[in-house]
Coordinates of C-alpha atoms in Angstrom, one line a residue:
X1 CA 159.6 46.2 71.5
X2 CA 161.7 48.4 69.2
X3 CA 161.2 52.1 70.1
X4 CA 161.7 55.0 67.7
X5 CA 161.6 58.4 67.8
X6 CA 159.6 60.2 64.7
X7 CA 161.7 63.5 65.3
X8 CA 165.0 61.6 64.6
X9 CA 167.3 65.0 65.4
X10 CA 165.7 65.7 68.7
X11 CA 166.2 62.2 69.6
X12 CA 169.7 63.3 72.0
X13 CA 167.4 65.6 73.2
X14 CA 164.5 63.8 74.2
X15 CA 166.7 61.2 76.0
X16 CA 168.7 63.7 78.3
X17 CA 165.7 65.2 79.6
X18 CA 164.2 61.7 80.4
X19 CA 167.4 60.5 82.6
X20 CA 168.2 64.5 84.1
X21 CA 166.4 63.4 87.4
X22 CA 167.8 63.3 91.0
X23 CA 167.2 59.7 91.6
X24 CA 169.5 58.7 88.9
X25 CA 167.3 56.5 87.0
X26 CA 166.2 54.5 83.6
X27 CA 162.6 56.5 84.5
X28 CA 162.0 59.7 84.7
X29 CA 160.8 60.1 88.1
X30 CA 160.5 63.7 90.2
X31 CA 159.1 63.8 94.1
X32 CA 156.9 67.0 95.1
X33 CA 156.6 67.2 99.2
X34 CA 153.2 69.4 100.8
X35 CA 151.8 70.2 103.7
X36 CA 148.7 70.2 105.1
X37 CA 147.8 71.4 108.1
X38 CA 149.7 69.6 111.3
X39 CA 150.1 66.6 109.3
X40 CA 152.8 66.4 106.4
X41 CA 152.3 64.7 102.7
X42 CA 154.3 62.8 100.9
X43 CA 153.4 62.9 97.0
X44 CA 154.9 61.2 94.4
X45 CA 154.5 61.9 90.7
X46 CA 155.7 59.5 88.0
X47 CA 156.3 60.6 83.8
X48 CA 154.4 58.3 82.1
X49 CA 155.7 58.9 78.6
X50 CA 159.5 58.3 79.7
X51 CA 158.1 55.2 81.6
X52 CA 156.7 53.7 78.5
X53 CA 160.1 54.7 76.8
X54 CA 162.6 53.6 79.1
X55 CA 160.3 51.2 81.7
X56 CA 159.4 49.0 78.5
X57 CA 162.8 48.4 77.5
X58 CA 163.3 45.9 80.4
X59 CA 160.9 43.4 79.0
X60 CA 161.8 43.3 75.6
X61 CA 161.3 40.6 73.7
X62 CA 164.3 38.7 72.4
X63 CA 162.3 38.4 69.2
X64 CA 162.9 40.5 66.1
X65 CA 159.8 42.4 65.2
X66 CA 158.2 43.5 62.8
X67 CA 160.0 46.8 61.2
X68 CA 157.7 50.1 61.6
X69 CA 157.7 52.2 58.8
X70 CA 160.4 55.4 59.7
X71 CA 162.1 55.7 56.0
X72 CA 160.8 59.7 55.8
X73 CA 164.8 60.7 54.4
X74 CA 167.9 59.1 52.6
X75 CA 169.9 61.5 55.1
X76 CA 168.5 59.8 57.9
X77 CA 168.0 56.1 57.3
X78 CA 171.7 55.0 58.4
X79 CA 171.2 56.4 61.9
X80 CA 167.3 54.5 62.0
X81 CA 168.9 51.2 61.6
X82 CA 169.7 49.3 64.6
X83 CA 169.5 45.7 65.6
X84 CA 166.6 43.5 67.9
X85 CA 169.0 42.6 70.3
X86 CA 167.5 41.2 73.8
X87 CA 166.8 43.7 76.3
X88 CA 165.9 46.6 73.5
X89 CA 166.8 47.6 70.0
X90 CA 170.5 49.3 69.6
X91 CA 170.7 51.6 67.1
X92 CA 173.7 51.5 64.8
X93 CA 176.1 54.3 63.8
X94 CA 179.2 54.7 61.3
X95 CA 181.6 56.8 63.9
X96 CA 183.4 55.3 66.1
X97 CA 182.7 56.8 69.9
X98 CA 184.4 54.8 73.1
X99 CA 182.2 55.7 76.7
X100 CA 184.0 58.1 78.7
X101 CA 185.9 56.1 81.8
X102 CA 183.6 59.1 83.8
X103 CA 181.7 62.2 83.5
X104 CA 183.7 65.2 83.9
X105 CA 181.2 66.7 86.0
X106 CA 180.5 64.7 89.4
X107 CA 177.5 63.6 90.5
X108 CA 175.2 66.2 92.5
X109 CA 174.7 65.5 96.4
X110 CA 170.9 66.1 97.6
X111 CA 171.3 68.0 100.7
X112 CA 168.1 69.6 103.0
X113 CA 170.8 71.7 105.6
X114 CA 173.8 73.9 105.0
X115 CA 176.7 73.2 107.6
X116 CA 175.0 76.0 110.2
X117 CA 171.8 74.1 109.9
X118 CA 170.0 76.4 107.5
X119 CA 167.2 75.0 105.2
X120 CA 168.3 75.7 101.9
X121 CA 165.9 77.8 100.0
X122 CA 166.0 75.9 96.7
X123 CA 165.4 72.1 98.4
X124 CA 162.1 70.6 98.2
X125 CA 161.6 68.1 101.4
X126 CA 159.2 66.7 104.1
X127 CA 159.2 68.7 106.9
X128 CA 159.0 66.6 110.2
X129 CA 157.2 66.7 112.9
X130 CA 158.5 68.7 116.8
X131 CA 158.0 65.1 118.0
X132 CA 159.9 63.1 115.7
X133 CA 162.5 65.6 115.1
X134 CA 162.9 65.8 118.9
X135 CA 163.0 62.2 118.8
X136 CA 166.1 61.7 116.1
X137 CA 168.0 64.3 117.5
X138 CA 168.0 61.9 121.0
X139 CA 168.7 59.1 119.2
X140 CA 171.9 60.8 118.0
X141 CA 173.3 62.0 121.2
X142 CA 172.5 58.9 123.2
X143 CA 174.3 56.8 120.1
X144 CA 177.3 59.0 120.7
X145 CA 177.3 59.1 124.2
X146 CA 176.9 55.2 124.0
X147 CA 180.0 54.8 121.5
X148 CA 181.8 57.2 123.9
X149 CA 181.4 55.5 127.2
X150 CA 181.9 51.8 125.8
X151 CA 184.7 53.2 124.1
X152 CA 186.7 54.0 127.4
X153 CA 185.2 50.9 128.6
X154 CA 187.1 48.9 126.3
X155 CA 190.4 51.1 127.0
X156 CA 189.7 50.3 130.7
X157 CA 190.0 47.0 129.6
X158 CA 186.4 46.1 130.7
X159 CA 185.4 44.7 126.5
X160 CA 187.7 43.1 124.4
X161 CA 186.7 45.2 121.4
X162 CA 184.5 48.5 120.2
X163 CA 183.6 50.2 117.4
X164 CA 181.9 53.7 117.0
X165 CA 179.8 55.7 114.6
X166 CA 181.3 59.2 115.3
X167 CA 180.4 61.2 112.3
X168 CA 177.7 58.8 110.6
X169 CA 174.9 59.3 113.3
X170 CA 172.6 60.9 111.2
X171 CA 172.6 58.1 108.7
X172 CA 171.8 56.1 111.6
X173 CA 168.9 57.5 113.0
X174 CA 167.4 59.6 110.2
X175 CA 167.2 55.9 108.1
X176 CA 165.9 54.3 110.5
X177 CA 163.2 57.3 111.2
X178 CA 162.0 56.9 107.5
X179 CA 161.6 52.9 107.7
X180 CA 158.8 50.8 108.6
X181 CA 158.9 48.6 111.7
X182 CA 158.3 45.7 109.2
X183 CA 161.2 46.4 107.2
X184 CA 164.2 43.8 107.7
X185 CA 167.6 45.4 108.9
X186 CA 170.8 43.6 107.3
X187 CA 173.6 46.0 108.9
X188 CA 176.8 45.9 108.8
X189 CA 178.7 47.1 111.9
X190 CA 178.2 50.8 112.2
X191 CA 174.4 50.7 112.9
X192 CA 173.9 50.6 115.8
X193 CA 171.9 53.5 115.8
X194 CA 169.1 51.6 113.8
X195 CA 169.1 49.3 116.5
X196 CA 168.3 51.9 119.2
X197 CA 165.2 53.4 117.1
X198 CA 163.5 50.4 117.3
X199 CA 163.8 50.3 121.0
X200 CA 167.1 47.8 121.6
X201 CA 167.8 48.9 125.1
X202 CA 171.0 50.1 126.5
X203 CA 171.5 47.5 128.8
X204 CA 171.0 44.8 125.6
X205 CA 173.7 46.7 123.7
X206 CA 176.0 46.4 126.4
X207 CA 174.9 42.8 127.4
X208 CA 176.2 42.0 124.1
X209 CA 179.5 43.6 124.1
X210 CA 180.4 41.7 127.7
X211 CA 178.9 38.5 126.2
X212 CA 177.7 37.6 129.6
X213 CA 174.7 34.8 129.3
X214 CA 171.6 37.6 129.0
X215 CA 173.1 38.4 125.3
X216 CA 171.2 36.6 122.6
X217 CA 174.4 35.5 120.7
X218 CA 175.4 33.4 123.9
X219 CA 178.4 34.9 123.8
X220 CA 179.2 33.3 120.6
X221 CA 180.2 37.1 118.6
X222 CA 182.4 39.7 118.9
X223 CA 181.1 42.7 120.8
X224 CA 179.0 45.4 119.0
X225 CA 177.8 42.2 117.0
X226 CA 173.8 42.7 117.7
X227 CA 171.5 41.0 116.6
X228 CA 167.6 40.6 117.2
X229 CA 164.8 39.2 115.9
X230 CA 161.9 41.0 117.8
X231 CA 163.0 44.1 115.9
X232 CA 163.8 42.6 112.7
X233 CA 167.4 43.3 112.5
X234 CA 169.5 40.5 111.5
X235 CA 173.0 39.7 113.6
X236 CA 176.0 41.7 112.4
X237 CA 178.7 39.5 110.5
X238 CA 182.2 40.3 110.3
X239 CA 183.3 39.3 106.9
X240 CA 183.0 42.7 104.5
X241 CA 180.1 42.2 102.1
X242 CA 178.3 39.2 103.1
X243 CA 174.9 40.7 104.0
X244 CA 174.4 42.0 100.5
X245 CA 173.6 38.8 98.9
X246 CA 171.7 38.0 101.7
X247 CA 169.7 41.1 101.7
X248 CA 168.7 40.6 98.2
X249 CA 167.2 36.9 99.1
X250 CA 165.7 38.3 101.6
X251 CA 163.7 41.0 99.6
X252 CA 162.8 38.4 96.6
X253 CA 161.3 36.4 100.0
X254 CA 159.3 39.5 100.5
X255 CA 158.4 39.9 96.8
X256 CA 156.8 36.1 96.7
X257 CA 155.1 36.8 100.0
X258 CA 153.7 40.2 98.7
X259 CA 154.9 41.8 101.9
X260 CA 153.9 45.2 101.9
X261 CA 157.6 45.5 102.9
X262 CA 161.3 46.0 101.9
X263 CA 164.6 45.2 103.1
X264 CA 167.5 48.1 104.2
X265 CA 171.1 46.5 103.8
X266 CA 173.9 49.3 104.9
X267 CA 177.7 48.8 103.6
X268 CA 181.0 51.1 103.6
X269 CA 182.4 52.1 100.2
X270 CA 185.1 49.2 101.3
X271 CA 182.6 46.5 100.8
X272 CA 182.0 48.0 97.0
X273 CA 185.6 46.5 96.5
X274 CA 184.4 43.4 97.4
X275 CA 182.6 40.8 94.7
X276 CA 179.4 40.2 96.8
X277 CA 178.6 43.9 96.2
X278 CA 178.7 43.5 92.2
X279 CA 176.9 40.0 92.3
X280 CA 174.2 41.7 94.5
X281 CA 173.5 44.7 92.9
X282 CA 172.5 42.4 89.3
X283 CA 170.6 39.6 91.5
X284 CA 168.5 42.3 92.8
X285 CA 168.3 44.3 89.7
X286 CA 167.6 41.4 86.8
X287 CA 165.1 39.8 90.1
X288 CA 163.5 43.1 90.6
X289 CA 162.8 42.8 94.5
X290 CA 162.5 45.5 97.1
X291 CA 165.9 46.5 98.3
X292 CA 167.6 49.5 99.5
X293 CA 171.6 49.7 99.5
X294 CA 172.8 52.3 102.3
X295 CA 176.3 52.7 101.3
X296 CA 178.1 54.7 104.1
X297 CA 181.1 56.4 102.0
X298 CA 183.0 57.6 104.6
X299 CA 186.1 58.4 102.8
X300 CA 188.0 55.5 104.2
X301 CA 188.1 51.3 104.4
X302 CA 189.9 51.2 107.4
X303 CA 193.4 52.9 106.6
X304 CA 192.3 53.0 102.6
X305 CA 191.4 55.9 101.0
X306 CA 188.2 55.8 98.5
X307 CA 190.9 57.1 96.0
X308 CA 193.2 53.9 95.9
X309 CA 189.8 51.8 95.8
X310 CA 187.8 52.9 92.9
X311 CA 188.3 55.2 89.9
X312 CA 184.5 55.7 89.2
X313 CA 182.9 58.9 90.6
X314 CA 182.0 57.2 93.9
X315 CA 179.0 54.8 94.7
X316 CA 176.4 56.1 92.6
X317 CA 177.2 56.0 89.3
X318 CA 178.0 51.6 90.3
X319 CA 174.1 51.3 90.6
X320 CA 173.0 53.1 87.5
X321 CA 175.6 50.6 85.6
X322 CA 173.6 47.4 86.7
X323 CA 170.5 49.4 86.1
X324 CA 169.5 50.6 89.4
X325 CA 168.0 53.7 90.3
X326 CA 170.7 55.8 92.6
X327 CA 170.8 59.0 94.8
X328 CA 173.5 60.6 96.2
X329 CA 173.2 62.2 99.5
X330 CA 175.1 64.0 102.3
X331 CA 174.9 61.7 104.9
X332 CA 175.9 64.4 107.8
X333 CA 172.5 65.7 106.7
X334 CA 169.7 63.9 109.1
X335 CA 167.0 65.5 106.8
X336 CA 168.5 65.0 103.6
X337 CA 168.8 61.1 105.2
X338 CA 165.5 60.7 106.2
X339 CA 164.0 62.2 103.3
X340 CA 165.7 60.2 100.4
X341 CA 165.4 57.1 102.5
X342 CA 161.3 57.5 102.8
X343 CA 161.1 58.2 99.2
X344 CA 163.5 55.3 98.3
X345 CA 161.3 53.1 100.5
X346 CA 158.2 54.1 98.7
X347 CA 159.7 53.2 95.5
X348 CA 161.3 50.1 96.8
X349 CA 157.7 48.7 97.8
X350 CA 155.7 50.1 95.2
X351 CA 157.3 49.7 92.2
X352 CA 159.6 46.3 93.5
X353 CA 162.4 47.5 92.7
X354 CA 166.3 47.9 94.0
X355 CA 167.2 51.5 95.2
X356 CA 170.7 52.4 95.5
X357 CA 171.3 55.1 97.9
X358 CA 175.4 56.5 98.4
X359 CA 175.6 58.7 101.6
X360 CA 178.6 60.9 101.8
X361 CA 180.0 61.1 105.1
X362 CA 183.2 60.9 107.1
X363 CA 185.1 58.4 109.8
X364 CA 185.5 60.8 112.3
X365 CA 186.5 58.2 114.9
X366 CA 189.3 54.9 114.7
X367 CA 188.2 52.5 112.8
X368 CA 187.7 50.4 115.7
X369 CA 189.6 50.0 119.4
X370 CA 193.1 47.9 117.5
X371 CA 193.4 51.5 114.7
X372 CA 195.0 54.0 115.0
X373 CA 193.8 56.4 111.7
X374 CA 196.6 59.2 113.0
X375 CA 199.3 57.1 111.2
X376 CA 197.3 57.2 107.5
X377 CA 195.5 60.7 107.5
X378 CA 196.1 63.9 108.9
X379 CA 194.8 65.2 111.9
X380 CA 193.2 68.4 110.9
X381 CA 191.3 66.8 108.4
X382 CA 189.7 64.4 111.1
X383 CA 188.8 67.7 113.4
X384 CA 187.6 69.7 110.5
X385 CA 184.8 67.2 110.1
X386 CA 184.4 66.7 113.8
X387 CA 183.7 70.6 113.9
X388 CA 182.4 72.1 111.5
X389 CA 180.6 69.1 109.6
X390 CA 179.7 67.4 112.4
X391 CA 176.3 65.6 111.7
X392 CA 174.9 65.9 115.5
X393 CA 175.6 69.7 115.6
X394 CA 174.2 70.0 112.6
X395 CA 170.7 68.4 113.4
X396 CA 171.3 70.3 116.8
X397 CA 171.1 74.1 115.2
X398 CA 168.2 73.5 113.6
X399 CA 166.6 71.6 116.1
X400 CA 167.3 74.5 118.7
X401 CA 166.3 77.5 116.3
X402 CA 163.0 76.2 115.7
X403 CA 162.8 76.3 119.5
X404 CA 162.7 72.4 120.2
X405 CA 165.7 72.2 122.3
X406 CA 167.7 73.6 124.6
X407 CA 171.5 74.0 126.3
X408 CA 169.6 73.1 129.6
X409 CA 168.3 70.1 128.0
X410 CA 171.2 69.3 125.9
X411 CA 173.0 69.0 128.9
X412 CA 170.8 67.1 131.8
X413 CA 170.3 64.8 128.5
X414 CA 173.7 63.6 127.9
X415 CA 174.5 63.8 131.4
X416 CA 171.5 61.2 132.1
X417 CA 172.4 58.8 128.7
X418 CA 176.2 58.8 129.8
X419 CA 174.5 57.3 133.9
X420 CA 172.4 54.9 132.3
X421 CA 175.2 53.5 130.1
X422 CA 177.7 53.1 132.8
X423 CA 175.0 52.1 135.3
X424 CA 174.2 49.2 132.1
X425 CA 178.2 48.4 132.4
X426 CA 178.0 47.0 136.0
X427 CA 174.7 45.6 136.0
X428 CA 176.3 43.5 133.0
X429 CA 179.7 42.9 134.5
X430 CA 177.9 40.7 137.7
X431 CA 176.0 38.8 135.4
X432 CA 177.9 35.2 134.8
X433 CA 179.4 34.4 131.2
X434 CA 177.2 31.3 129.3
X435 CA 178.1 27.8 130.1
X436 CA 180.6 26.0 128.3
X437 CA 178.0 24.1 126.0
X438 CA 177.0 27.2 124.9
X439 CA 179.7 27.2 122.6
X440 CA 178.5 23.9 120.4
X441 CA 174.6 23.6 120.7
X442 CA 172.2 25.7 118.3
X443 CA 174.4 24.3 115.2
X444 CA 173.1 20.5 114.5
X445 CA 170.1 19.0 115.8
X446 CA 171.9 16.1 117.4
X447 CA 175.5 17.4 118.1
X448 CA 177.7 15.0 116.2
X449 CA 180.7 12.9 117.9
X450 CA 183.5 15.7 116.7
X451 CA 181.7 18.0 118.6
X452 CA 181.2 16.3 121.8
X453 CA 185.1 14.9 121.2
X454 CA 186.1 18.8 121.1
X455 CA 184.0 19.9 124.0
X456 CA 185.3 17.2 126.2
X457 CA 189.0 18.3 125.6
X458 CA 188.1 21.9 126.2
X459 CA 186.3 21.2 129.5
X460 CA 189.7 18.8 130.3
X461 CA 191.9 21.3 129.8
X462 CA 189.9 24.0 131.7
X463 CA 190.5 21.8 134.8
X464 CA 193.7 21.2 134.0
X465 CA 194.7 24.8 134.0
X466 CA 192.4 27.1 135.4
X467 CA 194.2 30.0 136.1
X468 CA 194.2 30.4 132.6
X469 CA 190.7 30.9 132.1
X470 CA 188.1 33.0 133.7
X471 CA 186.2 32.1 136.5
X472 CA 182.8 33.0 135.9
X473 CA 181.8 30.5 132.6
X474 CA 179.9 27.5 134.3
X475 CA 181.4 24.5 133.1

């Protein structure tokens, strides 16, 4: 449908104010949050004239139609001609203008709480709940003290391998306070914390790191590798990237089905680098199925900085390109998280649709047990975000002033995570490892002759030499 504007010099105009929206969008689209009474509302409130402007555009005809009568001036008839082209009409024009590589002026960051943990005057947000506030904020210290513990674990030489979300708790637990239990969870390897909401216990997280035969990989991954399908989260996989794609077939599953659903896929700004992300963001885009895209920009893919990565201005600005509607938030901010999260899941649903959400944060810890992040980036710049942007704390302040928590509490709380954890640790060490067929069943229905050839010769050259391998895998 070819769309013209009547009042051809407030044309630049009109168009600014339509796209000047914090979800960065080819809709206008603006959020209001109320309360009422105990019980908080959620409201949303869509422009219909830009969504007939902009909404439209996507299912354009390819056909050329009929021409509407605009000829009002000579003056103005060169900049009314355009072409039918598929997807919308383009308008022509006689100067030559090239796209700037990037706006001059970044991208704003939605943030609820200053550094103290202040509400800021200006933001407009759902207020939660003593309950579920109380709720996140445990979530975050018993994620930490979790990383913490299984982190000297692994230097004690009790795991093989570890990998910590210090700094990016709240984007743990705040996104995963703002999902539905219905929603499908493709993580990557930092969300543990999404995990834990939905009630993975600490003795399954740690089951899986040891790989003993009560971990539902069989022993088969790498620790911190979960997986489960009674709370809809999907098993970790190491190569960078590869749950995107997959996240998006997921959601067009849920589109077919009409599941009053959507799927959550988290990445780091490394795995923007990598093609899957690209291909991802069009499938979901030109298929139009409910997806969010957490990005975690955390400053750093393992020793590279964002700044040798990308030239654009970040994340967001990658999903507006394919046409996706973006938000960029600060992701030591559990408010700010959880709020952008539960609107981008209404929209997600609602309208099917891909939301793109960048959430700025920081790698506060190694970038797993073999890094050491002291040899690329200095030192005070890792405490500075420790301290004073340090999500947890943060949450804490605000938690504490509205009189929710206390140091007593804080204390006998992370005293009894840290117990449970290490009580989890040698409840898991006595259990035995999986048997030796472990390693080739759940692959082909009838376990072909290469198979069975390679497990004889493993099970041959256990016997042969034992004290090479450990003694508690049944053979």
């Amino acid at each position: 449908m070819a769309i013209w504007l009547a009042g051809r010099r407030g044309a630049s105009y009109c168009v600014k104010a339509l796209i000047s929206t914090t979800f960065r969008s080819s809709r206008s689209y603006t959020t209001a949050f109320a309360s009422n009474g105990n019980s908080d509302s959620l409201f949303f409130c869509g422009n219909s004239s830009s969504a007939a402007v902009f909404g439209s555009q996507r299912f354009e005809s390819t056909k050329a139609r009929q021409q509407l009568d605009l000829l009002s001036s000579d003056d103005d008839e060169e900049q009314n001609q355009g072409v039918d082209f598929p997807g919308g009409r383009v308008a022509f024009t006689s100067e030559m203008s090239f796209l700037p590589e990037s706006s001059e002026k970044r991208v704003q960051c939605y943030r609820v709480l200053d550094d103290n943990g202040y509400p800021l005057s200006s933001t407009q947000f759902k207020h939660v709940s003593k309950e579920l506030a109380v709720k996140m904020y445990r979530g975050m210290v018993t994620l930490q003290t979790m990383d913490t513990t299984l982190y000297e674990a692994q230097r004690q030489g009790r795991l093989s391998f570890y990998v910590t979300s210090y700094g990016e708790e709240a984007i743990n637990l705040a996104s995963a306070a703002a999902l539905g239990f219905d929603d499908l969870i493709l993580p990557q390897y930092r969300e543990a914390g999404v995990l834990l909401w939905r009630g993975f216990t600490l003795q399954e997280f740690v089951n899986q790191c040891l790989g003993n035969k009560n971990d539902y990989g069989k022993g088969r991954q790498m620790p911190i590798h979960y997986g489960s399908n009674k709370h809809n989260y999907f098993t970790v996989s190491s190569p960078i990237a590869t749950q995107l794609p997959q996240a998006v077939g997921v959601a067009y599953s849920l589109k077919m089905d009409k599941k009053d659903a959507c799927v959550v896929t988290y990445f780091g700004d490394g795995s923007t680098s990598e093609g899957d992300f690209h291909a991802s963001l069009n499938f979901a885009a030109v298929m139009e199925v409910p997806v969010v895209f957490i990005c975690r920009n955390n400053g750093w893919a393992i020793s590279t900085p964002i700044t040798e990565q990308f030239r654009s201005d970040g994340i967001v600005v990658k999903g507006q390109a394919y046409g996706i509607r973006s938000i960029r938030v600060d992701g030591n901010d559990a408010l700010a998280i959880y709020n952008a999260v539960g609107v981008a899941r209404e929209m997600a649903i609602k309208e099917q649709r891909p939301i793109l959400i960048e959430a700025l944060t920081y790698r506060v810890g190694h970038h797993s047990t073999s890094d050491d992040s002291t040899k690329y980036r200095p030192v005070d710049e890792i405490e500075h975000w420790k301290t004073a942007r340090n999500p947890v704390s943060i949450f804490r302040k605000w938690v504490q002033r509205k009189g929710w928590w206390s140091d007593e509490e804080e204390s006998e709380f992370r005293a009894n995570v840290r117990k449970q954890v290490m009580d989890a640790i040698q409840v898991g060490e006595k259990i035995e490892k999986p048997p030796l067929a472990d390693m080739f069943s759940d692959v082909y229905e009838e376990v072909p002759s290469n198979l069975m050839e390679q497990e004889r010769l493993v099970r041959d050259t256990v016997k042969r030499h034992p004290q090479d391998y450990p003694t508690n895998i049944p053979l």
